[in-house]
Amino acid sequence: MPAHPIRTATPQQAADLLIIHGYLVTMDPQRRVFADGAVAVRGRDIVAVGPSAEVQARFSAARTLDAGGAVVHPGFVECHTHVTYHLARGAWGDTVSYAEVGATTELAFVNAMDDEAEHASTLLACLEMAGNGTTCFIEAGTAYSPDAVATAAESFGMRGLVADPFLWDALETPGGHNAYRLDRAPANTDRCLSLLGTELRRNRDPEALVRGHVAIAGMGTATDELERAAKAAADAAGVVLNQHQSYYRVDTETDDRRHGKHALLHLDEIGLLDRNCLFAHANVIRDDEVGPLVRGGSSIAWCPAGSMLWGVGGTFRGRHAELYRQGVNIALGSDSANWSNRFDLGLQGYLAVLTARETSGTRTILAAEDALAMATINGARAVGLSDRIGSLEVGKRADIVVRANDVPEAFPLTDPIAQIVYSAGAKTVHTVIIDGRVVLEGRVPTRVEARTVFDAVQSSTARIFDRMGYRFAPKWKPVDRV
Ligand SMILES: [Zn+2]
């Protein structure tokens, strides 16, 4: 006879990782929040979400992370980025004009790129994105070597989507905007059609960390033939079609002239405002373009800094907040080095909320929770992965950010969501899990060495700038250097 009664509790299930005592912001359809919540992870997947006591009673794990009351949320989804341009961050200075940079400086930079540089640049971008709470990015189709991007992202452990490089075939439009003339990617329909869909081969592996999608450069650089072919390829593969659109007056005017109507009206007519279409920027939206956007169901990657840094005017011509209020899927993007300079999606959310309030004169037009939705669940939908990421729900992949309340900006512990959007920002990002794997722990990457990445970035940048014959000339020249 046993000395004590036998306990008849259900046996615990095995998990690989338990995150407990988090202020759990699930971003599920009910927007449930648990003040003392837990997530159980097995392999790549989330297998339980709920109150800590409940999840701990059901699961035993090889490893347990105690969030100590700090926020735990789904990873941010970066919806517009050029990860291979990071080597030129800050190098164009503040005085070069928009017209000049595209036609000369950045054109020369992209022409000088090589695979090794694209690999180093992507690693730097991944380090930065993860450190700021991003767990997935969609590349804008501007890497010569999607393989270099994919290899770098996979070695870091970052989720990503890549596409065929520089698909454009209408650069010679009279009065056309200043898209690059690239030696390795001439504007040519045949070239685009032969490349189109090559990167979709990655999706044959349903568990691929880096997947393929379809991207064209957009923004007045595609014929209808290319737009339609790209949309058909995206439809057939069940992926998104990603392109720039309506960034600046120059490209919208190019489109308006070509089509004899506002750009988005034309895209609507040819079936390009569909649910699997993602447009970066949308800084210039005219009255007659709002209805088709709302009805069509496409997504917009709002890049506030990408407009503000160049004085483009997207914050008052873009109407992103108005579209969001009308149900358009607005997500967020950081664009590129020299366009926002930071791959910090939380910062984009912060700027989005503030600029919407400033331009509308309405404090309630967007709130901190809206910024979080744009950065997570809306981003997941925008990149076509809402079935697997964007929220903390059973059955989704474990892409999770664990914060730590160890900076002054986190205190006092009043509204944890306002704290991560308005005050602490990325400073509290502590541990990042992607596809069930810890890729950043205590702010330190687990699979690459930051110093090695920085060294590779420096040597690649020097090589590319030598090839360009370029040296950055600071406005205030150091007196101790000639
Ligand atoms: Zn862009």
CSV table of C-alpha atoms and ligand atoms in Angstrom, one decimal:
chain,number,residue,atom,x,y,z
A,1,MET,CA,0.0,0.0,0.0
A,2,PRO,CA,1.4,3.4,-0.9
A,3,ALA,CA,1.9,5.8,2.0
A,4,HIS,CA,0.2,8.6,0.1
A,5,PRO,CA,-2.8,8.7,-2.2
A,6,ILE,CA,-1.9,8.2,-5.9
A,7,ARG,CA,-2.4,11.4,-7.9
A,8,THR,CA,-4.6,10.9,-10.9
A,9,ALA,CA,-3.7,14.1,-12.8
A,10,THR,CA,-3.4,13.7,-16.6
A,11,PRO,CA,0.2,13.0,-17.5
A,12,GLN,CA,2.2,16.0,-18.8
A,13,GLN,CA,2.9,16.3,-22.5
A,14,ALA,CA,6.4,16.9,-23.7
A,15,ALA,CA,7.4,20.3,-25.2
A,16,ASP,CA,10.7,21.6,-26.3
A,17,LEU,CA,10.3,25.1,-24.8
A,18,LEU,CA,8.0,26.8,-22.4
A,19,ILE,CA,7.8,30.6,-22.1
A,20,ILE,CA,6.1,31.4,-18.8
A,21,HIS,CA,5.0,34.5,-16.8
A,22,GLY,CA,4.8,36.7,-19.8
A,23,TYR,CA,2.3,39.6,-20.4
A,24,LEU,CA,1.1,37.6,-23.4
A,25,VAL,CA,-0.2,39.6,-26.3
A,26,THR,CA,-1.5,36.9,-28.7
A,27,MET,CA,-2.9,39.0,-31.6
A,28,ASP,CA,-5.4,36.2,-32.2
A,29,PRO,CA,-8.8,37.1,-33.7
A,30,GLN,CA,-10.2,37.9,-30.2
A,31,ARG,CA,-7.0,39.9,-29.4
A,32,ARG,CA,-6.7,38.0,-26.2
A,33,VAL,CA,-4.1,39.1,-23.7
A,34,PHE,CA,-2.9,37.1,-20.7
A,35,ALA,CA,-1.4,39.1,-17.8
A,36,ASP,CA,0.4,35.9,-16.6
A,37,GLY,CA,0.5,33.9,-19.8
A,38,ALA,CA,2.6,31.1,-21.3
A,39,VAL,CA,3.4,29.5,-24.6
A,40,ALA,CA,4.5,25.9,-25.2
A,41,VAL,CA,6.5,25.1,-28.3
A,42,ARG,CA,7.2,21.7,-29.8
A,43,GLY,CA,9.5,21.6,-32.7
A,44,ARG,CA,8.6,24.5,-35.0
A,45,ASP,CA,5.0,24.8,-33.6
A,46,ILE,CA,3.1,26.5,-30.9
A,47,VAL,CA,1.2,23.7,-29.1
A,48,ALA,CA,-0.4,25.7,-26.2
A,49,VAL,CA,-1.2,29.3,-25.3
A,50,GLY,CA,-2.9,30.3,-22.0
A,51,PRO,CA,-2.5,31.1,-18.4
A,52,SER,CA,0.9,30.1,-17.1
A,53,ALA,CA,-0.4,27.8,-14.4
A,54,GLU,CA,-2.6,26.0,-16.9
A,55,VAL,CA,0.1,25.5,-19.5
A,56,GLN,CA,2.7,24.5,-16.9
A,57,ALA,CA,0.3,21.9,-15.6
A,58,ARG,CA,-0.1,20.4,-19.0
A,59,PHE,CA,3.4,20.5,-20.4
A,60,SER,CA,6.9,19.7,-19.3
A,61,ALA,CA,9.7,21.1,-21.4
A,62,ALA,CA,13.4,20.6,-21.9
A,63,ARG,CA,13.7,24.3,-21.5
A,64,THR,CA,11.7,27.0,-19.7
A,65,LEU,CA,12.1,30.8,-20.2
A,66,ASP,CA,10.7,33.0,-17.5
A,67,ALA,CA,9.6,36.4,-19.0
A,68,GLY,CA,9.3,37.9,-15.5
A,69,GLY,CA,6.1,39.7,-16.4
A,70,ALA,CA,7.5,41.4,-19.5
A,71,VAL,CA,5.6,41.4,-22.8
A,72,VAL,CA,5.7,38.3,-25.0
A,73,HIS,CA,4.3,38.9,-28.6
A,74,PRO,CA,4.4,37.4,-32.1
A,75,GLY,CA,7.4,38.5,-34.1
A,76,PHE,CA,7.1,41.5,-36.4
A,77,VAL,CA,6.7,41.0,-40.1
A,78,GLU,CA,8.8,43.4,-42.2
A,79,CYS,CA,6.8,44.0,-45.4
A,80,HIS,CA,9.0,46.1,-47.5
A,81,THR,CA,12.8,45.9,-47.4
A,82,HIS,CA,15.9,45.8,-49.6
A,83,VAL,CA,18.2,43.8,-47.4
A,84,THR,CA,21.1,44.0,-49.8
A,85,TYR,CA,21.4,47.8,-49.7
A,86,HIS,CA,22.5,47.9,-46.1
A,87,LEU,CA,26.1,48.3,-47.0
A,88,ALA,CA,25.4,51.8,-48.2
A,89,ARG,CA,23.7,52.9,-45.1
A,90,GLY,CA,24.4,56.6,-44.4
A,91,ALA,CA,26.8,56.8,-47.3
A,92,TRP,CA,24.8,59.1,-49.5
A,93,GLY,CA,24.6,61.9,-47.0
A,94,ASP,CA,21.7,64.3,-46.4
A,95,THR,CA,22.0,66.6,-49.3
A,96,VAL,CA,21.8,64.4,-52.4
A,97,SER,CA,18.4,64.8,-54.2
A,98,TYR,CA,16.0,62.0,-54.9
A,99,ALA,CA,16.5,62.4,-58.6
A,100,GLU,CA,20.3,62.4,-58.3
A,101,VAL,CA,20.6,59.4,-56.0
A,102,GLY,CA,18.6,57.1,-58.2
A,103,ALA,CA,20.3,58.2,-61.4
A,104,THR,CA,23.9,58.1,-60.1
A,105,THR,CA,24.9,57.2,-56.6
A,106,GLU,CA,22.6,54.2,-55.8
A,107,LEU,CA,22.7,53.1,-59.4
A,108,ALA,CA,26.5,52.8,-59.3
A,109,PHE,CA,26.3,51.0,-55.9
A,110,VAL,CA,23.8,48.4,-57.2
A,111,ASN,CA,25.9,47.9,-60.4
A,112,ALA,CA,28.9,47.3,-58.3
A,113,MET,CA,27.3,44.6,-56.0
A,114,ASP,CA,28.5,41.0,-55.9
A,115,ASP,CA,27.1,37.9,-54.2
A,116,GLU,CA,29.5,38.1,-51.2
A,117,ALA,CA,28.4,41.6,-50.5
A,118,GLU,CA,24.7,40.7,-50.8
A,119,HIS,CA,25.3,37.9,-48.3
A,120,ALA,CA,27.1,40.2,-45.8
A,121,SER,CA,24.5,42.9,-46.2
A,122,THR,CA,21.7,40.4,-45.5
A,123,LEU,CA,23.4,39.0,-42.4
A,124,LEU,CA,23.7,42.6,-41.1
A,125,ALA,CA,20.0,43.2,-41.8
A,126,CYS,CA,19.0,40.0,-40.1
A,127,LEU,CA,21.0,40.9,-37.0
A,128,GLU,CA,19.4,44.2,-36.9
A,129,MET,CA,15.8,43.1,-37.6
A,130,ALA,CA,15.9,40.3,-35.0
A,131,GLY,CA,17.3,42.8,-32.4
A,132,ASN,CA,14.3,45.0,-33.1
A,133,GLY,CA,11.8,42.1,-32.8
A,134,THR,CA,11.3,41.2,-36.5
A,135,THR,CA,11.1,37.5,-37.3
A,136,CYS,CA,10.1,37.5,-41.0
A,137,PHE,CA,10.9,39.8,-43.9
A,138,ILE,CA,9.9,40.0,-47.5
A,139,GLU,CA,12.7,41.1,-49.9
A,140,ALA,CA,11.6,43.5,-52.6
A,141,GLY,CA,13.0,41.6,-55.5
A,142,THR,CA,16.2,43.8,-55.7
A,143,ALA,CA,18.9,41.2,-54.9
A,144,TYR,CA,20.9,39.9,-57.8
A,145,SER,CA,21.4,36.7,-56.0
A,146,PRO,CA,18.3,35.6,-54.1
A,147,ASP,CA,20.4,32.6,-53.1
A,148,ALA,CA,22.9,34.8,-51.3
A,149,VAL,CA,20.0,36.4,-49.4
A,150,ALA,CA,18.4,33.1,-48.6
A,151,THR,CA,21.6,31.5,-47.5
A,152,ALA,CA,22.4,34.4,-45.2
A,153,ALA,CA,18.9,34.4,-43.7
A,154,GLU,CA,18.9,30.7,-43.1
A,155,SER,CA,22.3,30.7,-41.5
A,156,PHE,CA,21.0,33.4,-39.1
A,157,GLY,CA,17.7,31.5,-38.6
A,158,MET,CA,15.5,34.4,-40.0
A,159,ARG,CA,12.3,33.7,-41.8
A,160,GLY,CA,12.1,35.3,-45.2
A,161,LEU,CA,10.6,35.5,-48.7
A,162,VAL,CA,12.7,36.2,-51.8
A,163,ALA,CA,11.9,36.8,-55.4
A,164,ASP,CA,13.4,37.0,-58.8
A,165,PRO,CA,15.7,40.0,-59.3
A,166,PHE,CA,14.8,43.4,-60.8
A,167,LEU,CA,11.7,42.5,-62.9
A,168,TRP,CA,11.0,45.6,-65.0
A,169,ASP,CA,10.4,46.2,-68.7
A,170,ALA,CA,9.2,49.8,-69.0
A,171,LEU,CA,12.1,52.1,-68.0
A,172,GLU,CA,12.1,53.9,-71.3
A,173,THR,CA,8.7,55.5,-70.8
A,174,PRO,CA,9.0,59.1,-71.8
A,175,GLY,CA,9.3,61.2,-68.7
A,176,GLY,CA,9.6,58.0,-66.7
A,177,HIS,CA,10.9,58.1,-63.2
A,178,ASN,CA,14.4,57.5,-62.3
A,179,ALA,CA,14.6,53.7,-62.0
A,180,TYR,CA,18.1,52.3,-62.3
A,181,ARG,CA,19.6,51.3,-65.5
A,182,LEU,CA,21.4,48.1,-64.3
A,183,ASP,CA,24.1,46.3,-66.3
A,184,ARG,CA,23.0,42.9,-65.0
A,185,ALA,CA,19.2,43.5,-65.1
A,186,PRO,CA,18.2,45.4,-68.3
A,187,ALA,CA,14.6,46.4,-68.6
A,188,ASN,CA,13.4,43.7,-71.0
A,189,THR,CA,10.1,41.7,-71.1
A,190,ASP,CA,11.7,38.5,-72.4
A,191,ARG,CA,14.3,38.5,-69.6
A,192,CYS,CA,11.6,39.1,-67.0
A,193,LEU,CA,9.3,36.4,-68.4
A,194,SER,CA,12.1,33.8,-68.5
A,195,LEU,CA,13.1,34.5,-64.9
A,196,LEU,CA,9.5,34.9,-63.5
A,197,GLY,CA,8.7,32.3,-60.9
A,198,THR,CA,12.2,30.8,-60.5
A,199,GLU,CA,12.4,31.5,-56.8
A,200,LEU,CA,9.0,29.6,-56.3
A,201,ARG,CA,11.0,26.4,-56.4
A,202,ARG,CA,11.8,27.0,-52.7
A,203,ASN,CA,8.1,26.4,-51.8
A,204,ARG,CA,8.4,22.7,-52.8
A,205,ASP,CA,9.6,22.2,-49.2
A,206,PRO,CA,6.6,23.1,-47.1
A,207,GLU,CA,8.8,23.8,-44.1
A,208,ALA,CA,11.3,26.1,-45.9
A,209,LEU,CA,12.4,28.9,-43.7
A,210,VAL,CA,13.0,31.1,-46.7
A,211,ARG,CA,10.3,30.9,-49.3
A,212,GLY,CA,9.7,32.3,-52.7
A,213,HIS,CA,7.2,34.9,-53.8
A,214,VAL,CA,6.7,37.0,-57.0
A,215,ALA,CA,8.0,40.6,-57.0
A,216,ILE,CA,8.3,43.2,-59.8
A,217,ALA,CA,9.8,46.6,-59.2
A,218,GLY,CA,6.6,48.4,-60.1
A,219,MET,CA,6.2,52.1,-59.7
A,220,GLY,CA,5.8,52.8,-63.4
A,221,THR,CA,8.4,50.3,-64.5
A,222,ALA,CA,6.2,47.4,-65.8
A,223,THR,CA,4.2,46.9,-68.9
A,224,ASP,CA,0.7,45.4,-68.5
A,225,GLU,CA,2.1,42.3,-70.1
A,226,LEU,CA,4.5,41.9,-67.2
A,227,GLU,CA,2.0,42.9,-64.5
A,228,ARG,CA,-0.5,40.3,-65.8
A,229,ALA,CA,2.2,37.6,-66.1
A,230,ALA,CA,3.4,38.3,-62.6
A,231,LYS,CA,-0.1,38.1,-61.2
A,232,ALA,CA,-0.8,34.9,-63.0
A,233,ALA,CA,2.4,33.4,-61.6
A,234,ALA,CA,1.5,34.5,-58.1
A,235,ASP,CA,-2.0,33.1,-58.4
A,236,ALA,CA,-0.8,29.8,-59.7
A,237,ALA,CA,1.7,29.4,-56.9
A,238,GLY,CA,-0.6,30.7,-54.1
A,239,VAL,CA,1.8,33.5,-53.2
A,240,VAL,CA,1.8,37.3,-53.1
A,241,LEU,CA,2.7,39.6,-55.9
A,242,ASN,CA,4.8,42.4,-54.3
A,243,GLN,CA,5.7,45.7,-55.9
A,244,HIS,CA,6.4,49.4,-55.3
A,245,GLN,CA,3.5,51.7,-56.1
A,246,SER,CA,2.8,55.4,-55.9
A,247,TYR,CA,5.9,56.3,-53.9
A,248,TYR,CA,6.4,59.8,-55.2
A,249,ARG,CA,4.6,62.2,-57.6
A,250,VAL,CA,7.2,61.4,-60.3
A,251,ASP,CA,6.1,57.7,-60.6
A,252,THR,CA,2.4,58.3,-60.2
A,253,GLU,CA,2.6,61.0,-62.9
A,254,THR,CA,4.4,58.5,-65.2
A,255,ASP,CA,1.7,56.0,-64.6
A,256,ASP,CA,-1.1,58.6,-65.0
A,257,ARG,CA,0.4,59.6,-68.4
A,258,ARG,CA,0.8,56.1,-69.6
A,259,HIS,CA,-2.7,55.0,-68.8
A,260,GLY,CA,-4.7,58.2,-69.1
A,261,LYS,CA,-6.0,57.7,-65.6
A,262,HIS,CA,-4.8,57.5,-62.0
A,263,ALA,CA,-2.4,54.6,-61.5
A,264,LEU,CA,-4.5,52.5,-59.1
A,265,LEU,CA,-7.5,52.7,-61.3
A,266,HIS,CA,-5.6,51.1,-64.1
A,267,LEU,CA,-4.2,48.4,-61.8
A,268,ASP,CA,-7.8,47.7,-60.7
A,269,GLU,CA,-8.9,47.4,-64.3
A,270,ILE,CA,-6.2,44.7,-65.0
A,271,GLY,CA,-7.0,42.8,-61.8
A,272,LEU,CA,-4.0,43.9,-59.8
A,273,LEU,CA,-5.8,45.2,-56.7
A,274,ASP,CA,-6.5,41.6,-55.6
A,275,ARG,CA,-6.1,40.1,-52.1
A,276,ASN,CA,-2.7,38.6,-52.9
A,277,CYS,CA,-1.2,41.9,-54.1
A,278,LEU,CA,1.1,43.9,-51.8
A,279,PHE,CA,2.0,47.4,-52.6
A,280,ALA,CA,4.9,49.2,-50.9
A,281,HIS,CA,4.5,52.9,-50.0
A,282,ALA,CA,1.2,54.1,-51.5
A,283,ASN,CA,2.3,57.6,-50.6
A,284,VAL,CA,0.2,59.4,-53.2
A,285,ILE,CA,-3.4,58.3,-53.2
A,286,ARG,CA,-6.0,60.3,-55.0
A,287,ASP,CA,-9.8,60.4,-54.1
A,288,ASP,CA,-10.8,58.1,-56.9
A,289,GLU,CA,-8.3,55.5,-55.9
A,290,VAL,CA,-9.6,54.9,-52.4
A,291,GLY,CA,-12.8,53.0,-53.4
A,292,PRO,CA,-11.0,50.4,-55.6
A,293,LEU,CA,-8.3,49.9,-52.9
A,294,VAL,CA,-10.9,49.3,-50.2
A,295,ARG,CA,-13.0,46.9,-52.4
A,296,GLY,CA,-10.0,45.1,-53.9
A,297,GLY,CA,-8.5,43.7,-50.7
A,298,SER,CA,-4.8,44.2,-51.5
A,299,SER,CA,-2.3,45.1,-48.8
A,300,ILE,CA,-0.1,48.1,-48.4
A,301,ALA,CA,3.3,48.2,-46.7
A,302,TRP,CA,3.3,51.6,-45.1
A,303,CYS,CA,6.9,53.0,-44.8
A,304,PRO,CA,6.6,56.3,-42.9
A,305,ALA,CA,10.3,56.9,-42.5
A,306,GLY,CA,10.9,56.0,-46.1
A,307,SER,CA,8.7,59.0,-47.0
A,308,MET,CA,9.7,61.4,-44.3
A,309,LEU,CA,13.5,61.1,-44.7
A,310,TRP,CA,13.1,62.3,-48.3
A,311,GLY,CA,10.3,64.8,-47.7
A,312,VAL,CA,8.1,62.8,-50.1
A,313,GLY,CA,4.8,63.8,-48.3
A,314,GLY,CA,3.3,60.3,-47.8
A,315,THR,CA,2.2,61.2,-44.3
A,316,PHE,CA,-0.3,63.7,-45.7
A,317,ARG,CA,-0.9,62.4,-49.2
A,318,GLY,CA,-0.9,58.7,-48.4
A,319,ARG,CA,-4.1,58.3,-46.4
A,320,HIS,CA,-2.9,55.1,-44.8
A,321,ALA,CA,-4.8,55.6,-41.6
A,322,GLU,CA,-8.0,56.4,-43.4
A,323,LEU,CA,-7.6,53.3,-45.5
A,324,TYR,CA,-6.8,51.2,-42.4
A,325,ARG,CA,-10.0,52.5,-40.8
A,326,GLN,CA,-11.9,51.4,-44.0
A,327,GLY,CA,-10.6,47.9,-43.7
A,328,VAL,CA,-7.5,47.9,-46.0
A,329,ASN,CA,-4.8,45.6,-44.8
A,330,ILE,CA,-2.1,48.1,-43.8
A,331,ALA,CA,1.2,46.6,-42.8
A,332,LEU,CA,4.6,48.2,-42.2
A,333,GLY,CA,7.9,48.4,-44.0
A,334,SER,CA,11.4,49.9,-43.3
A,335,ASP,CA,12.4,50.1,-47.0
A,336,SER,CA,16.1,50.4,-47.2
A,337,ALA,CA,19.3,51.9,-45.9
A,338,ASN,CA,19.3,55.6,-46.9
A,339,TRP,CA,15.5,55.5,-47.0
A,340,SER,CA,14.7,54.8,-43.4
A,341,ASN,CA,18.2,53.9,-42.2
A,342,ARG,CA,16.8,51.5,-39.6
A,343,PHE,CA,15.2,48.1,-39.9
A,344,ASP,CA,13.2,48.7,-36.8
A,345,LEU,CA,9.5,47.9,-37.5
A,346,GLY,CA,8.4,49.1,-34.1
A,347,LEU,CA,9.8,52.5,-34.9
A,348,GLN,CA,7.8,52.5,-38.2
A,349,GLY,CA,4.6,51.7,-36.1
A,350,TYR,CA,5.4,54.5,-33.7
A,351,LEU,CA,5.9,57.0,-36.6
A,352,ALA,CA,2.7,55.7,-38.3
A,353,VAL,CA,0.6,56.4,-35.2
A,354,LEU,CA,2.2,59.8,-34.6
A,355,THR,CA,2.0,61.1,-38.2
A,356,ALA,CA,-1.6,59.9,-38.6
A,357,ARG,CA,-2.6,61.9,-35.5
A,358,GLU,CA,-0.6,64.9,-36.6
A,359,THR,CA,-2.0,65.1,-40.1
A,360,SER,CA,-5.6,64.3,-39.2
A,361,GLY,CA,-5.7,66.4,-36.0
A,362,THR,CA,-7.3,63.4,-34.3
A,363,ARG,CA,-5.7,61.6,-31.4
A,364,THR,CA,-7.9,58.5,-31.7
A,365,ILE,CA,-7.3,57.8,-35.4
A,366,LEU,CA,-4.6,55.3,-34.6
A,367,ALA,CA,-3.6,53.8,-31.2
A,368,ALA,CA,-0.6,51.7,-30.0
A,369,GLU,CA,-2.7,48.5,-30.5
A,370,ASP,CA,-3.1,49.4,-34.2
A,371,ALA,CA,0.7,49.7,-34.6
A,372,LEU,CA,1.1,46.3,-33.1
A,373,ALA,CA,-1.6,44.8,-35.5
A,374,MET,CA,0.1,46.4,-38.5
A,375,ALA,CA,3.5,45.0,-37.4
A,376,THR,CA,2.2,41.4,-36.7
A,377,ILE,CA,-1.0,39.9,-38.0
A,378,ASN,CA,-1.5,42.4,-40.9
A,379,GLY,CA,2.1,41.8,-41.9
A,380,ALA,CA,1.6,38.1,-42.0
A,381,ARG,CA,-1.4,38.5,-44.3
A,382,ALA,CA,0.4,41.0,-46.5
A,383,VAL,CA,3.2,38.5,-47.2
A,384,GLY,CA,0.8,35.6,-47.6
A,385,LEU,CA,1.7,33.7,-44.4
A,386,SER,CA,-1.2,34.4,-42.2
A,387,ASP,CA,-1.9,30.6,-41.8
A,388,ARG,CA,1.5,30.2,-40.1
A,389,ILE,CA,2.7,33.4,-38.5
A,390,GLY,CA,1.5,36.8,-37.1
A,391,SER,CA,-0.1,35.6,-33.9
A,392,LEU,CA,0.5,33.3,-31.0
A,393,GLU,CA,-2.0,30.6,-31.6
A,394,VAL,CA,-1.9,26.8,-31.4
A,395,GLY,CA,-1.0,25.4,-34.8
A,396,LYS,CA,1.1,28.4,-35.9
A,397,ARG,CA,4.9,28.5,-36.1
A,398,ALA,CA,6.7,29.7,-33.1
A,399,ASP,CA,7.9,33.1,-34.1
A,400,ILE,CA,8.0,34.8,-30.7
A,401,VAL,CA,9.5,37.9,-29.1
A,402,VAL,CA,10.2,37.8,-25.4
A,403,ARG,CA,10.8,41.2,-23.9
A,404,ALA,CA,12.6,42.1,-20.7
A,405,ASN,CA,11.7,45.0,-18.4
A,406,ASP,CA,15.2,46.0,-17.7
A,407,VAL,CA,15.4,49.6,-19.2
A,408,PRO,CA,14.1,52.8,-17.7
A,409,GLU,CA,11.7,53.3,-20.6
A,410,ALA,CA,9.8,50.2,-19.4
A,411,PHE,CA,8.8,51.7,-16.1
A,412,PRO,CA,6.5,52.2,-14.4
A,413,LEU,CA,4.7,49.0,-15.5
A,414,THR,CA,1.4,50.5,-16.4
A,415,ASP,CA,0.3,49.8,-20.0
A,416,PRO,CA,2.6,47.2,-21.5
A,417,ILE,CA,1.5,47.7,-25.1
A,418,ALA,CA,1.9,51.5,-24.9
A,419,GLN,CA,5.3,50.9,-23.3
A,420,ILE,CA,6.6,48.8,-26.3
A,421,VAL,CA,5.2,51.2,-28.9
A,422,TYR,CA,5.7,54.6,-27.4
A,423,SER,CA,8.5,54.4,-24.8
A,424,ALA,CA,10.7,51.3,-24.7
A,425,GLY,CA,10.5,50.4,-28.4
A,426,ALA,CA,13.1,47.9,-29.4
A,427,LYS,CA,15.2,48.4,-26.2
A,428,THR,CA,13.3,45.7,-24.4
A,429,VAL,CA,13.6,43.0,-27.1
A,430,HIS,CA,15.5,40.3,-25.2
A,431,THR,CA,15.0,36.8,-26.7
A,432,VAL,CA,13.7,36.0,-30.2
A,433,ILE,CA,12.4,32.7,-31.3
A,434,ILE,CA,11.9,31.9,-35.0
A,435,ASP,CA,10.4,28.6,-36.3
A,436,GLY,CA,10.8,27.3,-32.7
A,437,ARG,CA,14.5,28.1,-32.5
A,438,VAL,CA,16.1,30.6,-30.3
A,439,VAL,CA,18.0,32.9,-32.6
A,440,LEU,CA,18.6,35.8,-30.2
A,441,GLU,CA,19.2,35.2,-26.5
A,442,GLY,CA,19.7,38.0,-24.1
A,443,ARG,CA,20.2,40.2,-27.2
A,444,VAL,CA,23.0,38.0,-28.5
A,445,PRO,CA,22.7,36.1,-31.7
A,446,THR,CA,23.0,32.3,-31.2
A,447,ARG,CA,23.9,31.1,-34.7
A,448,VAL,CA,26.2,33.8,-36.0
A,449,GLU,CA,28.9,35.9,-34.4
A,450,ALA,CA,28.1,39.6,-34.6
A,451,ARG,CA,31.7,40.7,-34.9
A,452,THR,CA,32.3,38.3,-37.8
A,453,VAL,CA,29.3,39.9,-39.6
A,454,PHE,CA,30.5,43.4,-38.9
A,455,ASP,CA,34.0,42.6,-40.3
A,456,ALA,CA,32.4,41.0,-43.5
A,457,VAL,CA,30.3,44.1,-43.9
A,458,GLN,CA,33.2,46.5,-43.6
A,459,SER,CA,35.3,44.6,-46.1
A,460,SER,CA,32.5,44.2,-48.6
A,461,THR,CA,31.6,47.8,-48.3
A,462,ALA,CA,35.2,48.9,-49.0
A,463,ARG,CA,35.3,46.6,-52.0
A,464,ILE,CA,32.0,47.9,-53.5
A,465,PHE,CA,32.9,51.5,-52.9
A,466,ASP,CA,36.3,51.0,-54.5
A,467,ARG,CA,34.6,49.5,-57.5
A,468,MET,CA,32.3,52.5,-57.7
A,469,GLY,CA,35.1,54.9,-57.1
A,470,TYR,CA,33.1,56.4,-54.3
A,471,ARG,CA,34.1,57.9,-50.9
A,472,PHE,CA,31.6,59.4,-48.5
A,473,ALA,CA,32.3,63.0,-47.9
A,474,PRO,CA,30.9,64.2,-44.6
A,475,LYS,CA,29.4,67.7,-44.4
A,476,TRP,CA,31.6,68.4,-41.4
A,477,LYS,CA,35.0,67.1,-42.3
A,478,PRO,CA,37.0,65.7,-39.4
A,479,VAL,CA,39.9,68.1,-38.8
A,480,ASP,CA,42.3,65.3,-38.1
A,481,ARG,CA,41.9,63.6,-41.4
A,482,VAL,CA,42.7,64.7,-44.9
B,1,ZN,ZN,11.6,49.9,-51.8
